[in-house]
Amino acid sequence: MEVDGPSVGSEQLKNGEIDESLYSRQLYVLGHEAMKRMGSSHVLIAGLRGLGVEIAKNIALAGVKSLTLFDPEPAAMSDLSSQFFLHPDDIGRPRAAVTVPRVAELNAYTPVSEHPNKSLTENLSLLSRYQVVVLTGTPLKDQITISDYCHQNGIFVVIADTFGLFGSIFTDFGKDFAIADATGENPINGIVADIDSDGLVSALDETRHGLEDGDFVTFTEVHGMEALNNSEPRKITVKGPYTFSIGDVSKLGQYKAGGLYTQVKMPKIISFQPLSEQLKKPELLMSDFAKFDRPQQLHVGFQALHGFTNRNGHLPQAHSDSDASKVWEIAQDLASEGNEKVELNEKLLRELSYQARGDLAPMAAFFGGLAAQEVLKSVSGKFHPIVQWLYFDSLESLPSSVKRSEELCKPLNTRYDGQIAVFGKEFQEKLANTGEFLVGAGAIGCEMLKNWAMVGLATGSKGKISVADMDQIEKSNLNRQFLFRPKDVGKLKSECAAEAVQAMNPDLKGKIVILPDRVGAETEHIFNEKFWEELDGVTNALDNVDARQYVDRRCVFFRKPLLDSGTLGTKGNTQVILPSLTESYSSSQDPPEQSFPQCTLRSFPNKIDHTIAWAKEKFHEFFVGPPETVNLYLTESNYIEQTLKQAGNEIPTLESIRDYLVTEKPQGFDDCIVWARKQFEIKYNNDIQQLLYNFPKDSRTASGAPFWSGPKRAPEPLTFDAADSTHMGFVIAAAHLHAFNYGIKSGSDVTENYYQKVMDDMIVPEFSPSSSVKIQADDNEPDPNAQPAGSNFDDNGTLEKIASQLPPPSLLLGFKLEPVEFEKDDDTNHHIDFITAASNLRAQNYAIAEADRHKTKFIAGKIIPAIATTTALVTGLVVLELYKIVDGKTDIEQFKNGFVNLALPFFGFSEPIASPKGKYMGKQGEVTIDKLWDRFEVEDITLQEFLDDFKEKGLDIMMLSSGVSLLYASFYPPSKLKDRLGLRLSQLVETISKKAIPDHQKNVIFEMTVEDMTEEDVEVPYVMLKLQK
């Protein structure tokens, strides 16, 4: 498979093009305009330890005109704690010199170079070549010098630092910074039901409009107040969930009917202050509302660390009490100098000093994602920046199971010294001897493995990482799955990811087990009881709900902690699932996917989403369903007999077999062109004529209202025009897909003129609407074409006639059709081309604004928008929770579920929800049970012994079942129970179910209904029979 190299990249950049095959998922987050602005921007990043390289990685993946790196300092062993592009043999060499070529590998479209000077402050005018300057690990006096120069010269500044479990970010985007789109959400639109004389707009059918005070809207298709149409955006005031005011409309006439409103994103202008001013009076954004007083203290504390370093020439020693006392004194002096009194917590400030030399990969990931997103905001104007400071800490991640002291936290000249400085060497050993299962090696999986490699997870004698992913690498993955390179396209993700992180940290060699399998019910012989029982924990890196729920259920069953996370564009979430403490991932559910009423799709679309959904249905109706049906007819001996039993579907099913095998079976590609042209006529002309015949444009409803009003848009039939690219695009795509079904090659010499010639030579059948055709007018009405269940309106004459036209399968031995398998990311297969053309033709019928191929692909392909910044940040949060699990914390208040939206920006953290509890009355009094995590475990005893054991617990078993087999019921007569009571439970299951228990199965699950000592039915956990195999 050919992959674009640097030469192709530079050529496309010159032309201002965007490589959609690489950037597709990111384009759905940022949009073309924002990415074009990014593509003309030059960015400088100073400081290339863990945080700096994380920012560089994210910006390189996102794509800018040029990326320049600065760090002349020699690499040290401790840098390897989080700098994933440094190797042990780089120690002593300048960080920038060894990092530049490795960052350059990430994206052929982003040239990466080294800043020419050895000092940033020596010649400040060199900074004028950049749009953004990012500072990490920079002394405060240099930060002030550089940021003041940048503020005066219109250069954007981002400053970020981490000290152990503490971190900060500062932004200055100058005076009058324009935000083009503060939220990134799609503009809201809706249908107008009424506009009164006071300017009160009502949304149709009590649909919530979703607008907020201060939003702006424009109008189209309004009758009676035509001056509103396409006029300047009007500012609205929300009056209720279904109404809003647009102000004075007294000179616009009287509203009659119709109208669409659309939200308009208006630019927002904000002004930033330079660092020198913001140090004295900071504007702080909250990162955790449970730590309301923390940002002000950390603002002082970070300055105190810089003050200590300035006086002593180095940061405070790890866990040094004497150095912490000096930092505390400096902090107190700083706090007393400010205009506003800041109450300082000595314990907090001493902890900051203890950790000042700490360098943690997850904190670099969190702030690296955050800082990179701020850089992209500054050059693109997309999303709202941080104004102007954000402080964040994760002190809850400090271990309580091990000791920390100056001796235990001192450097050992290992790659983990940056982590040992925070947690101590005992905790490092705990991390090294952990067994973790990573499910998924995509975007989140790559970032997770990188973090694990840096923290030294599973590098000890008892450590092991299992990675499961069956997917292969595609080009679109390279934009955010940073462990992969163009040469890896087509290879297994799990293998390439494991290989990449073993190169980052050679201590992992021999510690990663690659499992190229899907984790699901069908692979439980691979991911068996032995596999699960050996794990210490599980981390999900999955992008679909079903797979996440399956892993979640297995974790609950085997009582393993699970860390789950997900991203959607700039939004991300993390969830901690802890045995016997929290609810599980499956305990709460996302709202169901949006679906459209069938009546709307079939006859009354009013927005592009409807036409795209309709086009996707046509794709299945033309190229997937009929070929599958034909293949069943050819391979299943009694297919016709079975079909005749399908009430309501017999005729369409047999007709599709007849059409695809007999009446419309193509002999060559010309026939496929003819077929495609006929489909155009049927769908965009004939069907529309029929609809307007049934419901003329002047028709009215039973109440006297115009039928074609509100959400119902009156369509117009289309006349085929070969000069129209959408018309011709439909025929070309449909012909190729129809040919694919039959294994017919189109030939490379087929031009548009050839299509035109074939169509000129064909006869398009005449069409006249029929009075016998019934069309459903509303989803609330019964479908006039639906056959009542159980009816047999046809005397089988029609069916017999169609069946008689079908060739016997015996005459077509070896023949089969090839159903099309929808693939959105292959731009040569005509799939998205067909759906785009089919949808836009439908939109032309109904005068709906058309969607380009990019938007159509997003909606039809159900693409999850993704960007590397969010992924990096979210995985950082997950690893901060992993520290707590490895430590063995059992206090639910120490854990945090997180939700972030980098666009706003918003950060929300909450304590996980506790698992549900229940009670029953036993012989010894009230017993509390965990409804999610608890279960009764029993050996392979007899049924009688089983009943007696539960009797001792105060529980009378009323019914006992396993799967669909009822094994015991208290109402069974003694004669029925006589043979069962003496059987062991495994024998009982096999006898009643008439199936042997598979050899790999080590347990059997029983469900039971019971009464407790109060003789009331009570809910109790399931029973697990443990088999000795």
mmCIF file of C-alpha atoms in Angstrom, residues 616 822 824 832 856-864:
data_model
loop_
_atom_site.group_PDB
_atom_site.id
_atom_site.type_symbol
_atom_site.label_atom_id
_atom_site.label_comp_id
_atom_site.label_asym_id
_atom_site.label_seq_id
_atom_site.Cartn_x
_atom_site.Cartn_y
_atom_site.Cartn_z
ATOM 1 C CA LYS A 616 -27.441 4.765 3.387
ATOM 2 C CA PHE A 822 -19.481 -0.781 3.535
ATOM 3 C CA LYS A 824 -15.911 4.522 4.588
ATOM 4 C CA ILE A 832 -19.119 7.313 0.015
ATOM 5 C CA THR A 856 -21.594 12.974 4.281
ATOM 6 C CA LYS A 857 -18.790 10.553 5.157
ATOM 7 C CA PHE A 858 -18.870 11.766 8.773
ATOM 8 C CA ILE A 859 -22.614 11.173 9.177
ATOM 9 C CA ALA A 860 -22.996 8.032 7.043
ATOM 10 C CA GLY A 861 -19.830 6.438 8.449
ATOM 11 C CA LYS A 862 -20.750 7.328 12.045
ATOM 12 C CA ILE A 863 -17.186 8.549 12.431
ATOM 13 C CA ILE A 864 -16.012 9.374 15.934
#
